[in-house]
Amino acid sequence: GYAMRTANLLAGNPQAAGAAVLEMTLQGGKYQFDGDTVFALAGADMPAALDGRPVPAYTPLLARAGQVLAIGAARSGLRGYLAVFGGVDTPPVLGSRSTDLKCRMGGLDGRALKAGDVLPIGAAPAMVEQRWQQICAKGANRPLGTVRTPARPWRFLGGRKLPLFRAVPGPQTDAFTAVGQAAFVHGVYALTADCDRMACKLQGPQIETVDGADIVSDGIVAGSVQVSANGQPIVMLADHQTTGGYAKIATVISADLSAMAQLRPGEKLYEELLIASRDIEQTENSQIFIERQPAITPGELREKLEILQEALEKDDSSCIREALHRVVPTFHEPEEVNCGQGAEVRIPQQAAFR
């Protein structure tokens, strides 16, 4: 994810090296360095101190032999990362040093770390000092600024600010009714307690299927959104399985997955379905999507806003709609879809500026 790659780069590991890091979920720990080590912290906001002295995250740091790094519980976010120059040098299994706890493979004997464990680092002492001097010479031994977290879009619903996760349709969108698709796209979902590195199970509006959620098992990728038999979505994460037998209503784009992996159980989120470029080109309004809007002079804008203000003062809905079309040509009045039991989902029609 974003935080792991950032921590590796700050610790001096080239991105192509694929160096292994330590992942900490909610709680940190204490780590003693047997030799000089360049390290960096990223991800969840976990307070850290080196021999009792607070150290910042997202910063290249140097620990001398014998020093102890203490990392506390996460104040925000879910997963924190500790990267060291040279990477954690455990034996690779199937080309990876990751630990699969369910299969008990990789890492250190395929299990979680415990007190007293010793992890090898893949960098000689002379290389550590050389890399630290290179970092200092470039003035890189200071905290990063605006790149601490991945860019995350938000959706504001009333007074609520919800993280927005973008997805593309399918591959089994046709397995869901129009009402079910609307519930997924316009509903607010919360993470359940049953979330791990394999998937985020969500709880919210039920997603209605045409003829059940079961399909012949087919391939799954990170970000696939399966809908289980109870109508609730499951978003696949880094340790996802290779195939699955539930229909997939959408796929969360890779740019947003790192942010999803930092959400805690109980946190709420909002999904937005994106339209693929090939689908846009096939629509009758394709020119509206791809052409730049004509420029408008300040005088023309003032005139249109005055018309809108007059319509609002008259409180005439038809005049207000007409005025809105003058100011924002891409404005569409939302339509309503009845979901049964008195519930209604408001669905904006396709807007040209999306």
JSON list of N, CA and C in Angstrom, two decimals, residues 166-203:
[
{"chain": "A", "resi": 166, "resn": "ARG", "atom": "N", "xyz": [-14.11, 5.33, -4.81]},
{"chain": "A", "resi": 166, "resn": "ARG", "atom": "CA", "xyz": [-14.55, 5.27, -6.21]},
{"chain": "A", "resi": 166, "resn": "ARG", "atom": "C", "xyz": [-14.40, 3.85, -6.75]},
{"chain": "A", "resi": 167, "resn": "ALA", "atom": "N", "xyz": [-15.35, 3.46, -7.57]},
{"chain": "A", "resi": 167, "resn": "ALA", "atom": "CA", "xyz": [-15.35, 2.10, -8.12]},
{"chain": "A", "resi": 167, "resn": "ALA", "atom": "C", "xyz": [-15.82, 2.13, -9.56]},
{"chain": "A", "resi": 168, "resn": "VAL", "atom": "N", "xyz": [-15.41, 1.12, -10.31]},
{"chain": "A", "resi": 168, "resn": "VAL", "atom": "CA", "xyz": [-15.90, 0.94, -11.67]},
{"chain": "A", "resi": 168, "resn": "VAL", "atom": "C", "xyz": [-16.90, -0.21, -11.66]},
{"chain": "A", "resi": 169, "resn": "PRO", "atom": "N", "xyz": [-17.88, -0.20, -12.56]},
{"chain": "A", "resi": 169, "resn": "PRO", "atom": "CA", "xyz": [-18.93, -1.23, -12.53]},
{"chain": "A", "resi": 169, "resn": "PRO", "atom": "C", "xyz": [-18.38, -2.61, -12.86]},
{"chain": "A", "resi": 170, "resn": "GLY", "atom": "N", "xyz": [-19.08, -3.61, -12.32]},
{"chain": "A", "resi": 170, "resn": "GLY", "atom": "CA", "xyz": [-18.88, -5.00, -12.74]},
{"chain": "A", "resi": 170, "resn": "GLY", "atom": "C", "xyz": [-17.77, -5.74, -12.02]},
{"chain": "A", "resi": 171, "resn": "PRO", "atom": "N", "xyz": [-17.54, -6.94, -12.50]},
{"chain": "A", "resi": 171, "resn": "PRO", "atom": "CA", "xyz": [-17.94, -7.46, -13.82]},
{"chain": "A", "resi": 171, "resn": "PRO", "atom": "C", "xyz": [-19.31, -8.12, -13.88]},
{"chain": "A", "resi": 172, "resn": "GLN", "atom": "N", "xyz": [-20.02, -8.25, -12.75]},
{"chain": "A", "resi": 172, "resn": "GLN", "atom": "CA", "xyz": [-21.35, -8.89, -12.80]},
{"chain": "A", "resi": 172, "resn": "GLN", "atom": "C", "xyz": [-22.44, -7.90, -12.41]},
{"chain": "A", "resi": 173, "resn": "THR", "atom": "N", "xyz": [-22.37, -6.68, -12.90]},
{"chain": "A", "resi": 173, "resn": "THR", "atom": "CA", "xyz": [-23.37, -5.68, -12.56]},
{"chain": "A", "resi": 173, "resn": "THR", "atom": "C", "xyz": [-24.77, -6.13, -12.94]},
{"chain": "A", "resi": 174, "resn": "ASP", "atom": "N", "xyz": [-24.90, -6.88, -14.03]},
{"chain": "A", "resi": 174, "resn": "ASP", "atom": "CA", "xyz": [-26.22, -7.32, -14.49]},
{"chain": "A", "resi": 174, "resn": "ASP", "atom": "C", "xyz": [-26.89, -8.30, -13.53]},
{"chain": "A", "resi": 175, "resn": "ALA", "atom": "N", "xyz": [-26.14, -8.82, -12.57]},
{"chain": "A", "resi": 175, "resn": "ALA", "atom": "CA", "xyz": [-26.73, -9.74, -11.60]},
{"chain": "A", "resi": 175, "resn": "ALA", "atom": "C", "xyz": [-27.54, -9.01, -10.54]},
{"chain": "A", "resi": 176, "resn": "PHE", "atom": "N", "xyz": [-27.54, -7.66, -10.59]},
{"chain": "A", "resi": 176, "resn": "PHE", "atom": "CA", "xyz": [-28.21, -6.87, -9.56]},
{"chain": "A", "resi": 176, "resn": "PHE", "atom": "C", "xyz": [-29.30, -6.00, -10.20]},
{"chain": "A", "resi": 177, "resn": "THR", "atom": "N", "xyz": [-30.40, -5.86, -9.47]},
{"chain": "A", "resi": 177, "resn": "THR", "atom": "CA", "xyz": [-31.50, -5.03, -9.97]},
{"chain": "A", "resi": 177, "resn": "THR", "atom": "C", "xyz": [-31.10, -3.56, -9.95]},
{"chain": "A", "resi": 178, "resn": "ALA", "atom": "N", "xyz": [-31.88, -2.73, -10.63]},
{"chain": "A", "resi": 178, "resn": "ALA", "atom": "CA", "xyz": [-31.61, -1.29, -10.62]},
{"chain": "A", "resi": 178, "resn": "ALA", "atom": "C", "xyz": [-31.69, -0.73, -9.21]},
{"chain": "A", "resi": 179, "resn": "VAL", "atom": "N", "xyz": [-32.65, -1.25, -8.43]},
{"chain": "A", "resi": 179, "resn": "VAL", "atom": "CA", "xyz": [-32.78, -0.81, -7.04]},
{"chain": "A", "resi": 179, "resn": "VAL", "atom": "C", "xyz": [-31.55, -1.22, -6.23]},
{"chain": "A", "resi": 180, "resn": "GLY", "atom": "N", "xyz": [-31.06, -2.45, -6.47]},
{"chain": "A", "resi": 180, "resn": "GLY", "atom": "CA", "xyz": [-29.87, -2.90, -5.76]},
{"chain": "A", "resi": 180, "resn": "GLY", "atom": "C", "xyz": [-28.65, -2.09, -6.11]},
{"chain": "A", "resi": 181, "resn": "GLN", "atom": "N", "xyz": [-28.48, -1.77, -7.39]},
{"chain": "A", "resi": 181, "resn": "GLN", "atom": "CA", "xyz": [-27.35, -0.94, -7.81]},
{"chain": "A", "resi": 181, "resn": "GLN", "atom": "C", "xyz": [-27.44, 0.44, -7.20]},
{"chain": "A", "resi": 182, "resn": "ALA", "atom": "N", "xyz": [-28.66, 1.00, -7.14]},
{"chain": "A", "resi": 182, "resn": "ALA", "atom": "CA", "xyz": [-28.84, 2.32, -6.55]},
{"chain": "A", "resi": 182, "resn": "ALA", "atom": "C", "xyz": [-28.52, 2.30, -5.06]},
{"chain": "A", "resi": 183, "resn": "ALA", "atom": "N", "xyz": [-28.91, 1.22, -4.39]},
{"chain": "A", "resi": 183, "resn": "ALA", "atom": "CA", "xyz": [-28.62, 1.11, -2.95]},
{"chain": "A", "resi": 183, "resn": "ALA", "atom": "C", "xyz": [-27.13, 1.11, -2.69]},
{"chain": "A", "resi": 184, "resn": "PHE", "atom": "N", "xyz": [-26.37, 0.40, -3.54]},
{"chain": "A", "resi": 184, "resn": "PHE", "atom": "CA", "xyz": [-24.92, 0.34, -3.37]},
{"chain": "A", "resi": 184, "resn": "PHE", "atom": "C", "xyz": [-24.27, 1.70, -3.61]},
{"chain": "A", "resi": 185, "resn": "VAL", "atom": "N", "xyz": [-24.67, 2.36, -4.69]},
{"chain": "A", "resi": 185, "resn": "VAL", "atom": "CA", "xyz": [-24.01, 3.61, -5.08]},
{"chain": "A", "resi": 185, "resn": "VAL", "atom": "C", "xyz": [-24.40, 4.76, -4.16]},
{"chain": "A", "resi": 186, "resn": "HIS", "atom": "N", "xyz": [-25.62, 4.76, -3.64]},
{"chain": "A", "resi": 186, "resn": "HIS", "atom": "CA", "xyz": [-26.08, 5.92, -2.87]},
{"chain": "A", "resi": 186, "resn": "HIS", "atom": "C", "xyz": [-26.30, 5.61, -1.39]},
{"chain": "A", "resi": 187, "resn": "GLY", "atom": "N", "xyz": [-25.91, 4.42, -0.95]},
{"chain": "A", "resi": 187, "resn": "GLY", "atom": "CA", "xyz": [-26.05, 4.09, 0.45]},
{"chain": "A", "resi": 187, "resn": "GLY", "atom": "C", "xyz": [-24.79, 4.38, 1.24]},
{"chain": "A", "resi": 188, "resn": "VAL", "atom": "N", "xyz": [-24.94, 4.53, 2.54]},
{"chain": "A", "resi": 188, "resn": "VAL", "atom": "CA", "xyz": [-23.80, 4.71, 3.45]},
{"chain": "A", "resi": 188, "resn": "VAL", "atom": "C", "xyz": [-23.54, 3.37, 4.14]},
{"chain": "A", "resi": 189, "resn": "TYR", "atom": "N", "xyz": [-22.30, 2.89, 4.07]},
{"chain": "A", "resi": 189, "resn": "TYR", "atom": "CA", "xyz": [-21.94, 1.60, 4.64]},
{"chain": "A", "resi": 189, "resn": "TYR", "atom": "C", "xyz": [-20.92, 1.78, 5.75]},
{"chain": "A", "resi": 190, "resn": "ALA", "atom": "N", "xyz": [-20.97, 0.89, 6.73]},
{"chain": "A", "resi": 190, "resn": "ALA", "atom": "CA", "xyz": [-20.02, 0.91, 7.84]},
{"chain": "A", "resi": 190, "resn": "ALA", "atom": "C", "xyz": [-19.22, -0.39, 7.84]},
{"chain": "A", "resi": 191, "resn": "LEU", "atom": "N", "xyz": [-17.94, -0.28, 8.25]},
{"chain": "A", "resi": 191, "resn": "LEU", "atom": "CA", "xyz": [-17.12, -1.48, 8.38]},
{"chain": "A", "resi": 191, "resn": "LEU", "atom": "C", "xyz": [-17.59, -2.29, 9.58]},
{"chain": "A", "resi": 192, "resn": "THR", "atom": "N", "xyz": [-17.71, -3.59, 9.40]},
{"chain": "A", "resi": 192, "resn": "THR", "atom": "CA", "xyz": [-18.06, -4.46, 10.52]},
{"chain": "A", "resi": 192, "resn": "THR", "atom": "C", "xyz": [-16.79, -4.85, 11.28]},
{"chain": "A", "resi": 193, "resn": "ALA", "atom": "N", "xyz": [-16.97, -5.54, 12.39]},
{"chain": "A", "resi": 193, "resn": "ALA", "atom": "CA", "xyz": [-15.81, -6.01, 13.16]},
{"chain": "A", "resi": 193, "resn": "ALA", "atom": "C", "xyz": [-15.10, -7.15, 12.45]},
{"chain": "A", "resi": 194, "resn": "ASP", "atom": "N", "xyz": [-15.76, -7.75, 11.47]},
{"chain": "A", "resi": 194, "resn": "ASP", "atom": "CA", "xyz": [-15.20, -8.90, 10.76]},
{"chain": "A", "resi": 194, "resn": "ASP", "atom": "C", "xyz": [-14.41, -8.41, 9.54]},
{"chain": "A", "resi": 195, "resn": "CYS", "atom": "N", "xyz": [-13.34, -7.67, 9.79]},
{"chain": "A", "resi": 195, "resn": "CYS", "atom": "CA", "xyz": [-12.48, -7.16, 8.72]},
{"chain": "A", "resi": 195, "resn": "CYS", "atom": "C", "xyz": [-11.04, -7.56, 9.01]},
{"chain": "A", "resi": 196, "resn": "ASP", "atom": "N", "xyz": [-10.30, -7.88, 7.96]},
{"chain": "A", "resi": 196, "resn": "ASP", "atom": "CA", "xyz": [-8.89, -8.22, 8.13]},
{"chain": "A", "resi": 196, "resn": "ASP", "atom": "C", "xyz": [-8.14, -7.88, 6.85]},
{"chain": "A", "resi": 197, "resn": "ARG", "atom": "N", "xyz": [-6.93, -8.40, 6.70]},
{"chain": "A", "resi": 197, "resn": "ARG", "atom": "CA", "xyz": [-6.15, -8.11, 5.50]},
{"chain": "A", "resi": 197, "resn": "ARG", "atom": "C", "xyz": [-6.74, -8.74, 4.24]},
{"chain": "A", "resi": 198, "resn": "MET", "atom": "N", "xyz": [-7.62, -9.68, 4.43]},
{"chain": "A", "resi": 198, "resn": "MET", "atom": "CA", "xyz": [-8.24, -10.35, 3.28]},
{"chain": "A", "resi": 198, "resn": "MET", "atom": "C", "xyz": [-9.38, -9.51, 2.69]},
{"chain": "A", "resi": 199, "resn": "ALA", "atom": "N", "xyz": [-10.21, -8.92, 3.54]},
{"chain": "A", "resi": 199, "resn": "ALA", "atom": "CA", "xyz": [-11.37, -8.19, 3.03]},
{"chain": "A", "resi": 199, "resn": "ALA", "atom": "C", "xyz": [-11.97, -7.29, 4.09]},
{"chain": "A", "resi": 200, "resn": "CYS", "atom": "N", "xyz": [-12.70, -6.29, 3.63]},
{"chain": "A", "resi": 200, "resn": "CYS", "atom": "CA", "xyz": [-13.51, -5.43, 4.49]},
{"chain": "A", "resi": 200, "resn": "CYS", "atom": "C", "xyz": [-14.97, -5.82, 4.28]},
{"chain": "A", "resi": 201, "resn": "LYS", "atom": "N", "xyz": [-15.61, -6.32, 5.32]},
{"chain": "A", "resi": 201, "resn": "LYS", "atom": "CA", "xyz": [-17.04, -6.63, 5.23]},
{"chain": "A", "resi": 201, "resn": "LYS", "atom": "C", "xyz": [-17.82, -5.41, 5.69]},
{"chain": "A", "resi": 202, "resn": "LEU", "atom": "N", "xyz": [-18.77, -4.98, 4.85]},
{"chain": "A", "resi": 202, "resn": "LEU", "atom": "CA", "xyz": [-19.52, -3.76, 5.11]},
{"chain": "A", "resi": 202, "resn": "LEU", "atom": "C", "xyz": [-20.95, -4.08, 5.51]},
{"chain": "A", "resi": 203, "resn": "GLN", "atom": "N", "xyz": [-21.57, -3.15, 6.21]},
{"chain": "A", "resi": 203, "resn": "GLN", "atom": "CA", "xyz": [-22.96, -3.29, 6.65]},
{"chain": "A", "resi": 203, "resn": "GLN", "atom": "C", "xyz": [-23.70, -2.02, 6.28]}
]
